[in-house]
Amino acid sequence: MPIELNTVVEDTKENDMDIDFTSCFNKCHNPLDWSEDIVPAEPNYFTAPFNRSRENIFIINNKDTFFTNAQRSRMVYEVLLRTKYEPARDKIGIDKLVSNGAYTAHFPLHDGKFTSEHSILTNGAANDRHLLYETWARPGVWYKHQPLDLIRNYFGEKVGIYFAWLGFYTGMLIPASLVGLAVFIYGIATLWENIPSEDICDKSGAGNITMCPLCDKRCYYWKLSTSCLYSRATYLFDNPSTVFFAAFMALWATVFLEFWKRKQAEIEYDWDVADYEFEEHVRPEFEAKVTRTKVNPVTKIEEPYLPFYSKGCRRFTSLLVICFMICLVLAALLGVIVYRIVIVAVFYAQPYRYIQENAKLATTATAACINLIIIMLLNKIYYQVALALTNLERPRTDTEFENSFTIKMFCFQFVNFYATIFYIAFFKGSFYEYPGSDWNYIHLAEEKYMIIQCDPAGCLIELCIQLAIVMVGKQAFNNFKEIMIPKIKNWCSARGAKKAEKQEDNIYTRWERDHDLTASPPMGLFEEYLEMVIQYGFVTIFVAAFPLAPLFALINNIIEIRLDAFKFVCEWRRPPAMKAQDIGIWFGILQGITFIAVITNAFIIAYTSDFIPKMVYRFSPNDGHQDLTGYMRWTLSKFDVNDFENSSRPDPNHDSARSPEFNNTIVTECSYRDFRNPPGIDPKYEHTLTYWYIFAARLAFVIVFEHAIFLLTWVIGYMIPDIPADVHLMMLRENYLAKEAIYTTEKDK
Amino acid sequence: MPIELNTVVEDTKENDMDIDFTSCFNKCHNPLDWSEDIVPAEPNYFTAPFNRSRENIFIINNKDTFFTNAQRSRMVYEVLLRTKYEPARDKIGIDKLVSNGAYTAHFPLHDGKFTSEHSILTNGAANDRHLLYETWARPGVWYKHQPLDLIRNYFGEKVGIYFAWLGFYTGMLIPASLVGLAVFIYGIATLWENIPSEDICDKSGAGNITMCPLCDKRCYYWKLSTSCLYSRATYLFDNPSTVFFAAFMALWATVFLEFWKRKQAEIEYDWDVADYEFEEHVRPEFEAKVTRTKVNPVTKIEEPYLPFYSKGCRRFTSLLVICFMICLVLAALLGVIVYRIVIVAVFYAQPYRYIQENAKLATTATAACINLIIIMLLNKIYYQVALALTNLERPRTDTEFENSFTIKMFCFQFVNFYATIFYIAFFKGSFYEYPGSDWNYIHLAEEKYMIIQCDPAGCLIELCIQLAIVMVGKQAFNNFKEIMIPKIKNWCSARGAKKAEKQEDNIYTRWERDHDLTASPPMGLFEEYLEMVIQYGFVTIFVAAFPLAPLFALINNIIEIRLDAFKFVCEWRRPPAMKAQDIGIWFGILQGITFIAVITNAFIIAYTSDFIPKMVYRFSPNDGHQDLTGYMRWTLSKFDVNDFENSSRPDPNHDSARSPEFNNTIVTECSYRDFRNPPGIDPKYEHTLTYWYIFAARLAFVIVFEHAIFLLTWVIGYMIPDIPADVHLMMLRENYLAKEAIYTTEKDK
């Protein structure tokens, strides 16, 4: 527990011309900051871990406030965790007493009420909790910087770092969402100038092309103009600016991570948690369960210890189980896909017209329900499995425990959330060949079922809709849940107590009040991080398909910060204060997501969007075009309806055949989106040269895009030092003073 | 200058079962190691920088040997560097005195003669120099580990780290060269089973195909069988095992860097140079030239200081000059290419038959000479430019100076050495279209000249030859130079002195002897590193084209180590001992090369080698083949000789037309290597579908190869910790003791 040692405030202040401008700027009052009257600034000390036998060397102004609120609660907690309540070897700690029912709960008390009759501006804060509420958890202060030092002193470093990160991330989302919005507005502004979608909407031009049916037998031919709305909507997200935006977001993610590293270094230094992991205590569970001991070679103190082979076996087992669980999720996804393919055919085969007409809708609805149920079920199971596996691994410290649990949960949640989206982006529709091809069918129980294609406007619009629903829906639902559930719970439990107070003249005590609050979940921050990191995935991985994602994320996060703050300050029992050096393994996960994002964006632009075919159409060296006139026709291939098998050919008596569009004309040839030979040319329906040309262009784009982005990423990472210059200087100075101290000691011996 | 503080030998020895086996193994005598009788082991101390006022806290057994040889010479050197010889401000240091001619040289003396009349085994070493010679610099000990601690104590850490790195690199080359040899042997073993080259050599089969002429007008058609030898040679380096080898070498390079990081961490700890850069002194030149001073915020001592904007301007200027110089090299390369294109045509146009016949050879020879002269000239100029630019930048410390100079020289040398090879690998022949196309010509002064193609067997064989010549030739030449030049120089200068000794009964003193040795170059290690790093480039970047590169590098390095050692011990004046923390910026350069190597190898396999077309021919989903029979014909396209312009059509009265192969038959159609439409099909001579199909496959291969390698690289980097576990433990222990010491100091205040 590092504590002030020797004041070195102002010690390393630069007497340098270069930074004069900055310091000048800093002196101006920033409306986003709190004035020093309300939130006092923390002085900067040279620090060292506290040791009672050396009490005299520390600066102690007031023994009651020398340790912060959080430090005191942490010390009590540590003592309670290690106290034996019975002589037996494993009868240790308050947690066991709670679990066997001797106590109902244990928690540090809050500082008092978070409301006060007097305004904070006139009377000052009644207590730390009140101060936190007024400066942090109130919705009215949504635009202000968070008082991070206060949070740290009240809740501990771990909660402090979470909010520091969340605030930083939200701030970084502002430029991203502005650019995203600009891209979207560009899409709207140029919508009517987009020749391909205007072509499609023109019923007398390309819109009049007869397209091949989208399903087997029961679907009829259709006119391209039907796809008008979808094609316009697609353009909003699939225009040249999207490519720019994908590149921008890849770089944004790199800059975000690099600057967070700096911010984190600053926090590490300010909060003296830089070498936290070295001095972290062994978990009580580890001490209780591991019988073998060994002298710790650093401190020369005997410590429990898990041999290497045992650790290896435990980790390997846990890896196998995780792989199995992930396969289970993928199998479930596959199951749902097959279910859709089969059930849509079954619905169509029903004799009732009503069912036939709504076959697609019914399929989608039931499939979504099944999917949701499976995901939720697996989620519940997996949470327990991950907990059990992490315990099996016997992590030595709390940090190790959390990291191990986090990586397990993240892998699972990642697959769980993104599998469907990846499927839509890269696989849906790719297996579809030309109409009537045998490859379009899967064979199940001697029946054949046609696989599902994307809408003729491309898979991108489906991807976009899916993303919007999942992301916005999930966030809205989560926020609603986070607001309402604790409110209801607290209201229920407090009502009883208040009634009792009124009736029996009892005083409603602090500990009763706090006990009536919702218990803070054991891994409360874990859920918050997970939610944010999954959101970061939406913001970066699929940003090419949904440029508004950063904006939605920004709005959500502004609400989220205050909601979380309110939860911590007002609705939860105060959690035991914990220490943490950084955001832990989440940083590695964010790096991984950023990496995946570059690759995914490259492939979405090259493969899912229409960017490359359009480029080829316009700028092909042999036959380029001035604009995209005729592009729509160019992307279609012809199919001779006589090549349909009888079981697949559309019913000529279909209702649609009598519609004004077709007017009972006999269709001999239909079109579909692909680059294949027309019926007359051998080899029939094989991919044309243009197809392979575009394919090569797509791959070349991936190579160029990735290399360019990774090169730029590397340059950015190289140019931005990991530790801000002033913090680095302070560290060097601390190091220098420590060395000087060694001499003095040795000399005096 | 860190020196022993408190003995903590054996302090962190593990009492752990896990490592018992290793320590057992270590006890056995390794024939590659020196026995402790000859080279005593260095004890391990807890160290701290020496300070005279605290002399009593250091363990001083013998005041004469407390500082090592290298440390003493370094101290003297530092004093001499800073001594004022006249009151004026810039009259500082021995270097100035040497440069204005007051002294002829300054250097530390060697320890004595490196030879002794008595065997080292019976009488021990006469002095440190003798010990170094016997255990390190003798060719007879080429297979032994280097006595690194001895080298460090005699020459300082900088030289020590260079040899540690060189030894480590050489050791790592052993597995690489074994695998490379295996790949080459596989090529030889399966040479006769290679269907395409056997096809070419079969004069009645594919060998009988008439090929289009390789140059304009004066070249005649030729039979494919002519290319038989080249095609067989190509197969040796272009067979399926090459792909495996390229992947292997990419991973090898990663493992090499990761393990070097560990080794370096170990050396840093052992030699106490971990925080060297923090305590490094300001360069005397910097002190002399920079007038502005500032208090160093770490030590609170006034120091000269260069403002940020001045630093920025200086760096930017230097960057511009470097870019300009690199452009100059590229321009020279382009000039040589154009020269070849033009001059070959000029030679052919000569009326003398002798010149005509040797046109190609003469062109190559003169072009190579011009190329060489330009490179050497630019090299000389650039060395001076780089030195001037580095001085302009005013680096603060020696490390900064070296890094800045190194990066400049490396960039230039890299372009200088590899530009031609990159040109052959990726550009030569790519601009050639089908015979008779207008794109094959460059227009200069109203004449048109045909561009140069690769040999019909592909560019790979040319790349391979070029690599072999450059690499092996350069190494042989360098080694020869390194052996002979100092020998001759020393012999010349010593002869005079010896004669004088005999005649006048003078004693040939140590300082005279040492003065007669060659002066060690001011940046002696720089040249050595550069040579090795350029070699590392050959071993990794183009390994797909020349799998024997690691073997040649290994042989060279085994010689190189002893040659360098001999140079340092016997032929050079002893250089002033310098400190260094690591191999400096070279590590970053090695990382960069490794990165480039992965990309280059991917492109060489995909683009320059025949791997992808062969794979497509065999495994194409639509029309795969059982083996490569017919592959050769498949890769050729037909050309109608009537489509030649008159100025290009081969002369039907050419000598070759009367050769038995052609026998005056009239050629109407010839073949060339490409996938283009035959004359009959429209669009004439355009790329076929197969071409684009293969092109897409090439790009797909690049994407898959790169992603796979980078993923594996990342996994390897993640799995191998940067600091070996035992070193990490020692560091933690040292840290722990330091913290304990702080308390004691503060307590006693």
CSV table of C-alpha atoms in Angstrom, one decimal, chain A residues 6 11 14 16-18 48-49 54 57 275 278 294 297-300 305 308 599 603 622 686-689 692-693 695-696 699-700 702-703 706-707 729 732-733 736 738-747, chain B residues 6 11 14 16 18 49 54 56-57 275 278 292 294 297-300 305 308 599 603 622 686-689 692-693 695-696 699-700 702-703 706-707 729 732-733 736 738-747:
chain,number,residue,atom,x,y,z
A,6,ASN,CA,8.8,12.6,1.0
A,11,ASP,CA,10.1,18.8,-7.9
A,14,GLU,CA,10.0,22.1,-16.0
A,16,ASP,CA,11.5,25.2,-19.9
A,17,MET,CA,10.3,27.8,-22.4
A,18,ASP,CA,8.7,25.1,-24.6
A,48,ALA,CA,6.7,4.1,-0.9
A,49,PRO,CA,4.8,1.2,0.6
A,54,ARG,CA,8.9,3.1,9.9
A,57,ILE,CA,9.3,8.7,7.9
A,275,ASP,CA,4.6,-2.2,-9.4
A,278,PHE,CA,4.9,-7.6,-7.6
A,294,LYS,CA,8.2,-23.0,-1.4
A,297,PRO,CA,13.0,-16.3,-4.1
A,298,VAL,CA,12.3,-12.6,-4.0
A,299,THR,CA,11.2,-12.0,-0.5
A,300,LYS,CA,12.6,-15.2,1.1
A,305,TYR,CA,3.1,-23.0,-4.6
A,308,PHE,CA,4.7,-26.4,-13.1
A,599,ILE,CA,-8.6,-7.5,-41.6
A,603,PHE,CA,-12.5,-8.0,-46.5
A,622,ASN,CA,-9.0,-2.1,-71.2
A,686,GLU,CA,-19.0,-20.9,-65.9
A,687,HIS,CA,-17.4,-17.8,-64.4
A,688,THR,CA,-16.2,-15.3,-67.0
A,689,LEU,CA,-12.9,-13.6,-67.3
A,692,TRP,CA,-11.7,-13.6,-62.1
A,693,TYR,CA,-10.5,-10.1,-62.9
A,695,PHE,CA,-11.7,-11.4,-57.8
A,696,ALA,CA,-8.0,-10.6,-58.3
A,699,LEU,CA,-7.6,-9.7,-53.3
A,700,ALA,CA,-5.2,-7.0,-54.4
A,702,VAL,CA,-7.1,-6.6,-49.3
A,703,ILE,CA,-3.3,-6.8,-49.7
A,706,GLU,CA,-3.8,-4.2,-45.0
A,707,HIS,CA,-0.2,-3.3,-45.7
A,729,LEU,CA,10.9,12.4,-16.1
A,732,LEU,CA,13.6,8.8,-13.6
A,733,ARG,CA,13.9,11.3,-10.8
A,736,TYR,CA,17.6,8.6,-9.1
A,738,ALA,CA,16.2,5.7,-4.7
A,739,LYS,CA,19.7,5.0,-5.9
A,740,GLU,CA,21.1,7.9,-3.8
A,741,ALA,CA,19.3,6.4,-0.9
A,742,ILE,CA,20.9,3.0,-1.3
A,743,TYR,CA,24.4,4.6,-0.8
A,744,THR,CA,23.4,6.4,2.2
A,745,THR,CA,22.1,3.2,3.8
A,746,GLU,CA,25.1,1.1,2.9
A,747,LYS,CA,27.4,3.9,4.0
B,6,ASN,CA,27.2,-6.6,-1.8
B,11,ASP,CA,21.3,-15.6,-3.5
B,14,GLU,CA,16.4,-22.1,-6.9
B,16,ASP,CA,13.2,-26.2,-6.9
B,18,ASP,CA,11.9,-28.6,-11.6
B,49,PRO,CA,27.5,2.5,-9.6
B,54,ARG,CA,31.4,5.6,-0.5
B,56,ASN,CA,34.0,1.5,2.0
B,57,ILE,CA,30.7,-0.2,1.0
B,275,ASP,CA,20.2,1.3,-17.1
B,278,PHE,CA,20.2,6.9,-18.1
B,292,ARG,CA,22.2,26.9,-24.2
B,294,LYS,CA,19.2,23.8,-18.7
B,297,PRO,CA,15.3,17.6,-14.1
B,298,VAL,CA,16.5,14.2,-13.0
B,299,THR,CA,19.9,15.0,-11.4
B,300,LYS,CA,19.4,18.7,-10.9
B,305,TYR,CA,20.6,21.5,-24.1
B,308,PHE,CA,12.9,21.2,-29.5
B,599,ILE,CA,6.3,-10.1,-47.3
B,603,PHE,CA,5.6,-12.4,-53.1
B,622,ASN,CA,-12.8,-27.6,-62.7
B,686,GLU,CA,-5.5,-10.5,-74.4
B,687,HIS,CA,-5.0,-12.3,-71.1
B,688,THR,CA,-7.2,-15.4,-70.8
B,689,LEU,CA,-9.4,-16.5,-68.0
B,692,TRP,CA,-6.7,-14.0,-64.1
B,693,TYR,CA,-7.5,-17.2,-62.3
B,695,PHE,CA,-3.4,-14.1,-60.7
B,696,ALA,CA,-6.2,-14.4,-58.1
B,699,LEU,CA,-2.8,-13.0,-54.5
B,700,ALA,CA,-4.8,-15.4,-52.3
B,702,VAL,CA,0.1,-14.0,-50.4
B,703,ILE,CA,-2.9,-13.2,-48.1
B,706,GLU,CA,1.2,-13.6,-44.6
B,707,HIS,CA,-1.7,-14.1,-42.2
B,729,LEU,CA,13.8,-13.3,-10.5
B,732,LEU,CA,12.9,-8.6,-8.7
B,733,ARG,CA,15.2,-9.6,-5.8
B,736,TYR,CA,13.2,-5.7,-3.4
B,738,ALA,CA,16.8,-1.7,-3.0
B,739,LYS,CA,13.4,-0.8,-1.5
B,740,GLU,CA,14.3,-2.3,1.8
B,741,ALA,CA,17.4,-0.1,1.7
B,742,ILE,CA,15.4,3.1,1.2
B,743,TYR,CA,13.5,2.5,4.5
B,744,THR,CA,16.6,2.0,6.4
B,745,THR,CA,18.1,5.2,5.1
B,746,GLU,CA,15.0,7.3,5.7
B,747,LYS,CA,14.6,5.7,9.2
